[in-house]
C-alpha cells in the first residue's frame, strides 16, 4: 500500500534510540514486546509491578529490554523514561474502576500528559491504544474516557497514531478463555440481550503488527485506525464457534438486558467482575469497524494487514478445554 511504502524511521532503530512501552506486561504488550525485540529495538517497559514483568527480558538480547517501575498517573516520573526515546507506546487500560483507578485518570488525563511530555522531549512517534466504540456520545463511561484520551493525545502530539481494536483474541485473552472455562462448570452460557451484539474479533498479533507499522511509517501520522478481523460475528455466533472448537455442547441462554442490568448492579462492584453496568451499556452497540474508517483507509487493509481468521487461531489455545484434554482428540468422538 502506498501509505506504508516508506520506512523513514528505520534509521532511528539503527541508532539504538529506545522505545518506551507503558503496560508492556499485559496481554497485548507481551506480543508487541516480542515483535519489537525481533526487530532489534531497545526497550524500556514501564509497569506498576516490575517483578511480574521479568518474563519479558528473555524475549530480547542481553540488555535489550529494561523493566522499569512506572505508574502513568505519575506523569512526571513516567516522563523520565522518555528521555532520548524514539517512540512511546501507551497500552495501559482498565475495564473496571477499582482500587482508586478511574477511567478518566487512566484513559484520558494520564495519556494526554504523557503525550505532552513526549512532545516536549522530542520523541519521534507516539502510539495510543484506544478501543473500538470510543465516542464522547457513548452511554459507556469507558468509551467516553477512551475518546477523551484520543482527543487529549492528538492535541498534545498531533502526529500521534491511535489504534482502536475490536475484541482482541489470543492465548491470554479474557473473552474466549473466560467462557470456555465456564463450560467446565455450567450447563449454560448467557447471551446478554439475546446475543445479537456484533463484534469483529482481531488476533492479538495483528494488533501488534499494526502498532509497529505505525512506528515505522510516517503515512500513519495523526490517524485513528479501527482494527477488526475478517469476520463480523454476533455474540451468539462467537460462543457457537468457541463451543465447536472445545467440542462441548452447552445451552445458550438469552438474558434480556433488563435482567442483565439487575445482575450487573449486584455483582458489578466485585473486582474483576464478569459484568458491570458500564460493560453492559457497551453491549447495546455493535463493536465493528465503521464504514467511514474503511472508506478513509483507516483499517487493517490500509495498513497492509490481512487478519488471521478466528478459526485458524482458536484451536491453538482453547483445545485444553476439550472434555478429554488437548492431546487425546478423536475427530469421530461425539461432543459432550
mmCIF file of C-alpha atoms in Angstrom:
data_model
loop_
_atom_site.group_PDB
_atom_site.id
_atom_site.type_symbol
_atom_site.label_atom_id
_atom_site.label_comp_id
_atom_site.label_asym_id
_atom_site.label_seq_id
_atom_site.Cartn_x
_atom_site.Cartn_y
_atom_site.Cartn_z
ATOM 1 C CA UNK A 1 0.000 0.000 0.000
ATOM 2 C CA UNK A 2 1.259 3.484 -0.788
ATOM 3 C CA UNK A 3 0.517 4.719 2.716
ATOM 4 C CA UNK A 4 3.119 2.346 4.217
ATOM 5 C CA UNK A 5 5.590 2.152 1.347
ATOM 6 C CA UNK A 6 8.288 4.183 3.093
ATOM 7 C CA UNK A 7 10.229 3.483 6.281
ATOM 8 C CA UNK A 8 11.765 6.859 7.214
ATOM 9 C CA UNK A 9 12.249 5.883 10.858
ATOM 10 C CA UNK A 10 14.342 2.746 10.358
ATOM 11 C CA UNK A 11 17.471 4.867 10.866
ATOM 12 C CA UNK A 12 16.295 5.680 14.398
ATOM 13 C CA UNK A 13 16.217 1.980 15.155
ATOM 14 C CA UNK A 14 19.787 1.599 13.960
ATOM 15 C CA UNK A 15 20.843 4.459 16.229
ATOM 16 C CA UNK A 16 19.547 2.498 19.210
ATOM 17 C CA UNK A 17 17.080 5.069 20.449
ATOM 18 C CA UNK A 18 14.769 3.130 22.768
ATOM 19 C CA UNK A 19 11.056 2.522 22.503
ATOM 20 C CA UNK A 20 9.171 3.129 25.752
ATOM 21 C CA UNK A 21 6.194 0.830 26.286
ATOM 22 C CA UNK A 22 3.766 1.526 29.112
ATOM 23 C CA UNK A 23 1.759 -1.554 30.033
ATOM 24 C CA UNK A 24 4.116 -3.924 28.233
ATOM 25 C CA UNK A 25 3.431 -6.888 30.509
ATOM 26 C CA UNK A 26 -0.250 -7.147 29.589
ATOM 27 C CA UNK A 27 -1.979 -9.331 27.026
ATOM 28 C CA UNK A 28 -1.170 -7.162 24.008
ATOM 29 C CA UNK A 29 2.078 -5.873 25.488
ATOM 30 C CA UNK A 30 3.857 -9.217 25.627
ATOM 31 C CA UNK A 31 3.140 -9.884 21.948
ATOM 32 C CA UNK A 32 4.247 -6.403 20.946
ATOM 33 C CA UNK A 33 7.441 -6.565 23.003
ATOM 34 C CA UNK A 34 8.348 -9.863 21.372
ATOM 35 C CA UNK A 35 7.945 -8.387 17.888
ATOM 36 C CA UNK A 36 9.897 -5.251 18.766
ATOM 37 C CA UNK A 37 12.707 -7.376 20.184
ATOM 38 C CA UNK A 38 12.968 -9.371 16.969
ATOM 39 C CA UNK A 39 13.310 -6.116 15.041
ATOM 40 C CA UNK A 40 16.188 -5.049 17.247
ATOM 41 C CA UNK A 41 14.551 -2.213 19.173
ATOM 42 C CA UNK A 42 15.970 -1.483 22.631
ATOM 43 C CA UNK A 43 13.069 -1.041 25.053
ATOM 44 C CA UNK A 44 12.101 0.425 28.378
ATOM 45 C CA UNK A 45 8.992 -1.277 29.719
ATOM 46 C CA UNK A 46 7.118 0.833 32.257
ATOM 47 C CA UNK A 47 4.952 -1.288 34.559
ATOM 48 C CA UNK A 48 3.488 -0.904 38.026
ATOM 49 C CA UNK A 49 4.863 -4.251 39.240
ATOM 50 C CA UNK A 50 8.294 -4.918 37.669
ATOM 51 C CA UNK A 51 8.648 -8.374 39.235
ATOM 52 C CA UNK A 52 5.585 -9.500 37.281
ATOM 53 C CA UNK A 53 7.170 -8.391 34.011
ATOM 54 C CA UNK A 54 10.541 -10.139 34.251
ATOM 55 C CA UNK A 55 9.306 -12.809 31.837
ATOM 56 C CA UNK A 56 9.708 -10.213 29.063
ATOM 57 C CA UNK A 57 13.501 -9.947 29.364
ATOM 58 C CA UNK A 58 14.341 -13.312 27.684
ATOM 59 C CA UNK A 59 12.404 -12.141 24.602
ATOM 60 C CA UNK A 60 15.354 -9.928 23.700
ATOM 61 C CA UNK A 61 19.131 -9.997 23.807
ATOM 62 C CA UNK A 62 21.053 -9.211 26.960
ATOM 63 C CA UNK A 63 20.344 -5.610 27.930
ATOM 64 C CA UNK A 64 17.815 -5.036 25.152
ATOM 65 C CA UNK A 65 14.767 -4.953 27.422
ATOM 66 C CA UNK A 66 14.785 -2.861 30.595
ATOM 67 C CA UNK A 67 11.926 -3.259 33.090
ATOM 68 C CA UNK A 68 11.198 -0.026 34.961
ATOM 69 C CA UNK A 69 8.635 0.699 37.702
ATOM 70 C CA UNK A 70 6.138 3.276 36.459
ATOM 71 C CA UNK A 71 2.560 4.381 37.027
ATOM 72 C CA UNK A 72 1.299 6.558 34.172
ATOM 73 C CA UNK A 73 -0.689 8.621 36.669
ATOM 74 C CA UNK A 74 2.652 9.870 37.991
ATOM 75 C CA UNK A 75 3.425 11.502 34.670
ATOM 76 C CA UNK A 76 6.497 13.375 35.875
ATOM 77 C CA UNK A 77 8.167 10.077 36.788
ATOM 78 C CA UNK A 78 6.868 8.367 33.660
ATOM 79 C CA UNK A 79 8.325 11.190 31.584
ATOM 80 C CA UNK A 80 11.800 10.361 32.896
ATOM 81 C CA UNK A 81 11.580 7.097 30.946
ATOM 82 C CA UNK A 82 11.119 9.025 27.694
ATOM 83 C CA UNK A 83 14.418 10.887 27.646
ATOM 84 C CA UNK A 84 16.292 10.123 24.403
ATOM 85 C CA UNK A 85 13.423 7.792 23.347
ATOM 86 C CA UNK A 86 12.489 7.257 19.722
ATOM 87 C CA UNK A 87 8.895 6.286 20.443
ATOM 88 C CA UNK A 88 6.336 5.951 23.214
ATOM 89 C CA UNK A 89 3.574 3.334 23.128
ATOM 90 C CA UNK A 90 0.804 3.524 25.719
ATOM 91 C CA UNK A 91 -1.120 0.278 26.175
ATOM 92 C CA UNK A 92 -2.441 0.923 29.676
ATOM 93 C CA UNK A 93 -6.169 0.454 30.141
ATOM 94 C CA UNK A 94 -8.730 -0.865 32.612
ATOM 95 C CA UNK A 95 -12.155 -2.453 32.113
ATOM 96 C CA UNK A 96 -13.437 -1.706 35.593
ATOM 97 C CA UNK A 97 -12.905 1.138 38.053
ATOM 98 C CA UNK A 98 -11.428 -0.384 41.232
ATOM 99 C CA UNK A 99 -8.863 0.451 43.869
ATOM 100 C CA UNK A 100 -8.745 4.156 43.135
ATOM 101 C CA UNK A 101 -8.088 3.595 39.422
ATOM 102 C CA UNK A 102 -10.636 5.553 37.392
ATOM 103 C CA UNK A 103 -11.404 5.620 33.660
ATOM 104 C CA UNK A 104 -10.791 9.347 33.251
ATOM 105 C CA UNK A 105 -7.437 9.173 35.051
ATOM 106 C CA UNK A 106 -6.101 6.108 33.211
ATOM 107 C CA UNK A 107 -7.641 6.572 29.752
ATOM 108 C CA UNK A 108 -7.691 10.350 29.363
ATOM 109 C CA UNK A 109 -5.728 12.584 31.711
ATOM 110 C CA UNK A 110 -2.604 10.434 32.025
ATOM 111 C CA UNK A 111 -2.238 9.702 28.270
ATOM 112 C CA UNK A 112 -2.753 13.377 27.466
ATOM 113 C CA UNK A 113 0.002 14.368 29.879
ATOM 114 C CA UNK A 114 2.293 11.615 28.598
ATOM 115 C CA UNK A 115 1.821 12.965 25.071
ATOM 116 C CA UNK A 116 2.667 16.479 26.261
ATOM 117 C CA UNK A 117 5.894 15.270 27.869
ATOM 118 C CA UNK A 118 6.749 13.228 24.774
ATOM 119 C CA UNK A 119 6.343 16.264 22.518
ATOM 120 C CA UNK A 120 8.494 18.407 24.823
ATOM 121 C CA UNK A 121 11.237 15.780 24.982
ATOM 122 C CA UNK A 122 11.428 15.374 21.208
ATOM 123 C CA UNK A 123 10.003 11.874 20.967
ATOM 124 C CA UNK A 124 9.513 10.970 17.302
ATOM 125 C CA UNK A 125 6.489 8.666 17.496
ATOM 126 C CA UNK A 126 3.592 8.240 19.919
ATOM 127 C CA UNK A 127 1.045 5.413 19.693
ATOM 128 C CA UNK A 128 -2.060 5.421 21.890
ATOM 129 C CA UNK A 129 -4.076 2.227 22.319
ATOM 130 C CA UNK A 130 -7.774 3.038 22.440
ATOM 131 C CA UNK A 131 -10.811 0.849 21.711
ATOM 132 C CA UNK A 132 -13.402 0.413 19.009
ATOM 133 C CA UNK A 133 -16.534 2.227 20.094
ATOM 134 C CA UNK A 134 -14.677 5.107 21.722
ATOM 135 C CA UNK A 135 -17.032 8.080 21.496
ATOM 136 C CA UNK A 136 -17.975 11.123 23.518
ATOM 137 C CA UNK A 137 -21.618 10.226 22.739
ATOM 138 C CA UNK A 138 -21.388 6.679 24.074
ATOM 139 C CA UNK A 139 -23.534 5.779 27.108
ATOM 140 C CA UNK A 140 -20.481 3.952 28.464
ATOM 141 C CA UNK A 141 -18.079 5.857 30.714
ATOM 142 C CA UNK A 142 -15.290 3.552 29.488
ATOM 143 C CA UNK A 143 -15.900 4.512 25.850
ATOM 144 C CA UNK A 144 -16.244 8.206 26.731
ATOM 145 C CA UNK A 145 -12.907 8.194 28.569
ATOM 146 C CA UNK A 146 -11.193 6.463 25.648
ATOM 147 C CA UNK A 147 -12.487 9.127 23.256
ATOM 148 C CA UNK A 148 -11.333 11.932 25.558
ATOM 149 C CA UNK A 149 -7.921 10.299 25.783
ATOM 150 C CA UNK A 150 -7.642 10.259 21.989
ATOM 151 C CA UNK A 151 -8.523 13.945 21.843
ATOM 152 C CA UNK A 152 -6.022 14.956 24.524
ATOM 153 C CA UNK A 153 -3.218 12.888 22.974
ATOM 154 C CA UNK A 154 -3.738 14.300 19.493
ATOM 155 C CA UNK A 155 -3.968 17.849 20.847
ATOM 156 C CA UNK A 156 -0.613 17.452 22.580
ATOM 157 C CA UNK A 157 1.074 15.316 19.905
ATOM 158 C CA UNK A 158 -0.645 15.921 16.517
ATOM 159 C CA UNK A 159 1.355 13.197 14.747
ATOM 160 C CA UNK A 160 0.337 10.540 17.280
ATOM 161 C CA UNK A 161 -1.333 7.392 15.974
ATOM 162 C CA UNK A 162 -4.415 5.972 17.695
ATOM 163 C CA UNK A 163 -5.403 2.311 17.443
ATOM 164 C CA UNK A 164 -8.990 1.197 18.084
ATOM 165 C CA UNK A 165 -9.242 -2.616 18.116
ATOM 166 C CA UNK A 166 -12.424 -4.632 18.482
ATOM 167 C CA UNK A 167 -12.313 -7.675 20.799
ATOM 168 C CA UNK A 168 -8.716 -8.888 20.805
ATOM 169 C CA UNK A 169 -8.295 -12.660 20.919
ATOM 170 C CA UNK A 170 -5.268 -14.819 21.554
ATOM 171 C CA UNK A 171 -3.746 -17.239 24.084
ATOM 172 C CA UNK A 172 -4.145 -14.974 27.115
ATOM 173 C CA UNK A 173 -7.426 -13.282 26.150
ATOM 174 C CA UNK A 174 -10.145 -12.643 28.712
ATOM 175 C CA UNK A 175 -13.061 -13.407 26.395
ATOM 176 C CA UNK A 176 -12.826 -16.894 24.915
ATOM 177 C CA UNK A 177 -10.796 -18.237 27.840
ATOM 178 C CA UNK A 178 -13.385 -16.959 30.319
ATOM 179 C CA UNK A 179 -16.371 -18.509 28.534
ATOM 180 C CA UNK A 180 -14.530 -21.751 27.762
ATOM 181 C CA UNK A 181 -13.677 -22.050 31.437
ATOM 182 C CA UNK A 182 -17.335 -21.544 32.322
ATOM 183 C CA UNK A 183 -18.283 -24.603 30.268
ATOM 184 C CA UNK A 184 -16.411 -26.826 32.729
ATOM 185 C CA UNK A 185 -18.901 -25.951 35.466
ATOM 186 C CA UNK A 186 -22.053 -24.640 33.840
ATOM 187 C CA UNK A 187 -24.576 -26.351 31.528
ATOM 188 C CA UNK A 188 -25.498 -22.970 30.034
ATOM 189 C CA UNK A 189 -23.832 -19.779 28.822
ATOM 190 C CA UNK A 190 -25.564 -16.380 28.955
ATOM 191 C CA UNK A 191 -26.478 -14.426 25.826
ATOM 192 C CA UNK A 192 -26.752 -10.860 27.087
ATOM 193 C CA UNK A 193 -29.523 -9.030 25.272
ATOM 194 C CA UNK A 194 -30.168 -12.138 23.215
ATOM 195 C CA UNK A 195 -26.588 -12.310 21.975
ATOM 196 C CA UNK A 196 -27.159 -10.178 18.885
ATOM 197 C CA UNK A 197 -24.489 -7.518 19.518
ATOM 198 C CA UNK A 198 -21.955 -7.769 16.690
ATOM 199 C CA UNK A 199 -18.176 -7.875 17.059
ATOM 200 C CA UNK A 200 -15.177 -8.060 14.725
ATOM 201 C CA UNK A 201 -12.545 -10.007 16.707
ATOM 202 C CA UNK A 202 -8.910 -9.411 15.804
ATOM 203 C CA UNK A 203 -5.894 -11.562 16.621
ATOM 204 C CA UNK A 204 -3.531 -10.015 19.173
ATOM 205 C CA UNK A 205 -0.528 -10.423 16.874
ATOM 206 C CA UNK A 206 -2.318 -8.450 14.144
ATOM 207 C CA UNK A 207 -2.778 -5.557 16.569
ATOM 208 C CA UNK A 208 0.923 -5.754 17.457
ATOM 209 C CA UNK A 209 1.793 -5.624 13.759
ATOM 210 C CA UNK A 210 -0.391 -2.540 13.322
ATOM 211 C CA UNK A 211 1.447 -0.763 16.139
ATOM 212 C CA UNK A 212 4.831 -1.497 14.588
ATOM 213 C CA UNK A 213 3.668 -0.188 11.207
ATOM 214 C CA UNK A 214 2.553 2.983 12.978
ATOM 215 C CA UNK A 215 6.035 3.283 14.496
ATOM 216 C CA UNK A 216 7.891 2.897 11.249
ATOM 217 C CA UNK A 217 5.816 4.728 8.657
ATOM 218 C CA UNK A 218 5.010 8.424 8.529
ATOM 219 C CA UNK A 219 1.906 7.836 6.369
ATOM 220 C CA UNK A 220 0.050 6.981 9.570
ATOM 221 C CA UNK A 221 0.680 10.371 11.240
ATOM 222 C CA UNK A 222 -2.276 11.743 13.187
ATOM 223 C CA UNK A 223 -4.624 8.928 12.143
ATOM 224 C CA UNK A 224 -7.164 6.939 14.147
ATOM 225 C CA UNK A 225 -7.173 3.343 12.881
ATOM 226 C CA UNK A 226 -10.053 0.951 13.509
ATOM 227 C CA UNK A 227 -8.846 -2.637 13.725
ATOM 228 C CA UNK A 228 -11.127 -5.596 13.138
ATOM 229 C CA UNK A 229 -10.749 -9.128 11.857
ATOM 230 C CA UNK A 230 -12.077 -10.602 8.636
ATOM 231 C CA UNK A 231 -15.425 -11.692 10.142
ATOM 232 C CA UNK A 232 -18.303 -9.798 11.736
ATOM 233 C CA UNK A 233 -19.998 -12.111 14.220
ATOM 234 C CA UNK A 234 -22.724 -11.781 16.811
ATOM 235 C CA UNK A 235 -22.047 -12.589 20.447
ATOM 236 C CA UNK A 236 -24.056 -15.777 19.953
ATOM 237 C CA UNK A 237 -22.000 -16.786 16.920
ATOM 238 C CA UNK A 238 -18.763 -16.229 18.833
ATOM 239 C CA UNK A 239 -19.880 -18.611 21.566
ATOM 240 C CA UNK A 240 -21.005 -21.163 18.983
ATOM 241 C CA UNK A 241 -17.565 -21.093 17.344
ATOM 242 C CA UNK A 242 -15.901 -21.478 20.729
ATOM 243 C CA UNK A 243 -18.101 -24.466 21.622
ATOM 244 C CA UNK A 244 -17.264 -26.069 18.296
ATOM 245 C CA UNK A 245 -13.535 -25.744 18.981
ATOM 246 C CA UNK A 246 -13.715 -27.144 22.514
ATOM 247 C CA UNK A 247 -16.098 -29.905 21.402
ATOM 248 C CA UNK A 248 -18.762 -29.244 24.011
ATOM 249 C CA UNK A 249 -22.491 -28.669 23.831
ATOM 250 C CA UNK A 250 -23.976 -26.058 26.120
ATOM 251 C CA UNK A 251 -27.301 -24.237 26.262
ATOM 252 C CA UNK A 252 -27.001 -20.656 25.010
ATOM 253 C CA UNK A 253 -29.463 -18.916 27.276
ATOM 254 C CA UNK A 254 -30.838 -15.498 26.194
ATOM 255 C CA UNK A 255 -30.712 -12.983 29.045
ATOM 256 C CA UNK A 256 -32.799 -9.803 28.470
ATOM 257 C CA UNK A 257 -30.983 -6.542 29.067
ATOM 258 C CA UNK A 258 -33.314 -5.735 31.967
ATOM 259 C CA UNK A 259 -32.346 -8.941 33.782
ATOM 260 C CA UNK A 260 -28.659 -8.379 32.978
ATOM 261 C CA UNK A 261 -28.870 -4.852 34.408
ATOM 262 C CA UNK A 262 -30.116 -6.214 37.730
ATOM 263 C CA UNK A 263 -27.331 -8.800 37.762
ATOM 264 C CA UNK A 264 -24.669 -6.216 36.896
ATOM 265 C CA UNK A 265 -25.936 -3.956 39.686
ATOM 266 C CA UNK A 266 -25.492 -6.800 42.186
ATOM 267 C CA UNK A 267 -22.057 -8.070 41.128
ATOM 268 C CA UNK A 268 -20.540 -5.107 39.296
ATOM 269 C CA UNK A 269 -18.674 -3.878 42.398
ATOM 270 C CA UNK A 270 -16.667 -7.126 42.729
ATOM 271 C CA UNK A 271 -13.052 -6.776 41.494
ATOM 272 C CA UNK A 272 -12.691 -8.385 38.048
ATOM 273 C CA UNK A 273 -16.464 -8.789 37.880
ATOM 274 C CA UNK A 274 -17.622 -10.650 34.742
ATOM 275 C CA UNK A 275 -20.264 -7.967 34.184
ATOM 276 C CA UNK A 276 -20.512 -4.341 35.290
ATOM 277 C CA UNK A 277 -23.224 -1.783 34.493
ATOM 278 C CA UNK A 278 -20.780 0.113 32.285
ATOM 279 C CA UNK A 279 -19.810 -3.008 30.321
ATOM 280 C CA UNK A 280 -23.493 -3.768 29.868
ATOM 281 C CA UNK A 281 -24.061 -0.336 28.346
ATOM 282 C CA UNK A 282 -21.363 -1.105 25.760
ATOM 283 C CA UNK A 283 -23.217 -4.264 24.720
ATOM 284 C CA UNK A 284 -26.094 -2.149 23.408
ATOM 285 C CA UNK A 285 -23.884 -1.060 20.485
ATOM 286 C CA UNK A 286 -22.148 -3.122 17.782
ATOM 287 C CA UNK A 287 -18.352 -3.221 18.090
ATOM 288 C CA UNK A 288 -17.298 -3.268 14.419
ATOM 289 C CA UNK A 289 -15.136 -1.191 12.081
ATOM 290 C CA UNK A 290 -17.098 1.775 10.745
ATOM 291 C CA UNK A 291 -17.843 2.396 7.086
ATOM 292 C CA UNK A 292 -16.057 5.741 7.426
ATOM 293 C CA UNK A 293 -12.839 4.055 8.525
ATOM 294 C CA UNK A 294 -12.959 1.670 5.567
ATOM 295 C CA UNK A 295 -13.712 4.468 3.080
ATOM 296 C CA UNK A 296 -10.974 6.680 4.509
ATOM 297 C CA UNK A 297 -8.459 3.801 4.574
ATOM 298 C CA UNK A 298 -8.074 3.687 8.323
ATOM 299 C CA UNK A 299 -8.387 -0.076 8.767
ATOM 300 C CA UNK A 300 -6.207 -3.187 8.700
ATOM 301 C CA UNK A 301 -6.256 -3.438 4.926
ATOM 302 C CA UNK A 302 -4.960 0.125 4.602
ATOM 303 C CA UNK A 303 -2.008 -0.926 6.775
ATOM 304 C CA UNK A 304 -1.332 -3.936 4.578
ATOM 305 C CA UNK A 305 -2.506 -6.403 7.231
ATOM 306 C CA UNK A 306 -4.594 -9.427 6.299
ATOM 307 C CA UNK A 307 -6.039 -10.512 9.677
ATOM 308 C CA UNK A 308 -5.676 -14.095 10.840
ATOM 309 C CA UNK A 309 -9.022 -15.974 10.756
ATOM 310 C CA UNK A 310 -10.605 -16.716 14.101
ATOM 311 C CA UNK A 311 -10.948 -20.422 13.364
ATOM 312 C CA UNK A 312 -7.248 -20.709 12.483
ATOM 313 C CA UNK A 313 -6.180 -19.475 15.917
ATOM 314 C CA UNK A 314 -8.776 -20.586 18.485
ATOM 315 C CA UNK A 315 -7.806 -24.300 18.497
ATOM 316 C CA UNK A 316 -4.211 -23.409 19.333
ATOM 317 C CA UNK A 317 -5.152 -22.254 22.828
ATOM 318 C CA UNK A 318 -8.687 -23.492 23.522
ATOM 319 C CA UNK A 319 -8.023 -27.180 22.856
ATOM 320 C CA UNK A 320 -7.169 -27.623 26.545
ATOM 321 C CA UNK A 321 -10.851 -27.047 27.349
ATOM 322 C CA UNK A 322 -11.963 -30.133 25.404
ATOM 323 C CA UNK A 323 -13.601 -32.854 27.523
ATOM 324 C CA UNK A 324 -10.660 -35.226 27.182
ATOM 325 C CA UNK A 325 -7.930 -32.629 27.026
ATOM 326 C CA UNK A 326 -5.683 -31.267 24.340
ATOM 327 C CA UNK A 327 -3.777 -34.360 23.246
ATOM 328 C CA UNK A 328 -6.491 -37.008 23.021
ATOM 329 C CA UNK A 329 -8.608 -35.521 20.286
ATOM 330 C CA UNK A 330 -10.623 -38.031 18.300
ATOM 331 C CA UNK A 331 -12.335 -36.382 15.303
ATOM 332 C CA UNK A 332 -15.046 -39.078 15.423
ATOM 333 C CA UNK A 333 -15.828 -38.547 19.109
ATOM 334 C CA UNK A 334 -19.241 -37.085 19.781
ATOM 335 C CA UNK A 335 -19.488 -33.778 21.601
ATOM 336 C CA UNK A 336 -20.265 -33.943 25.291
#
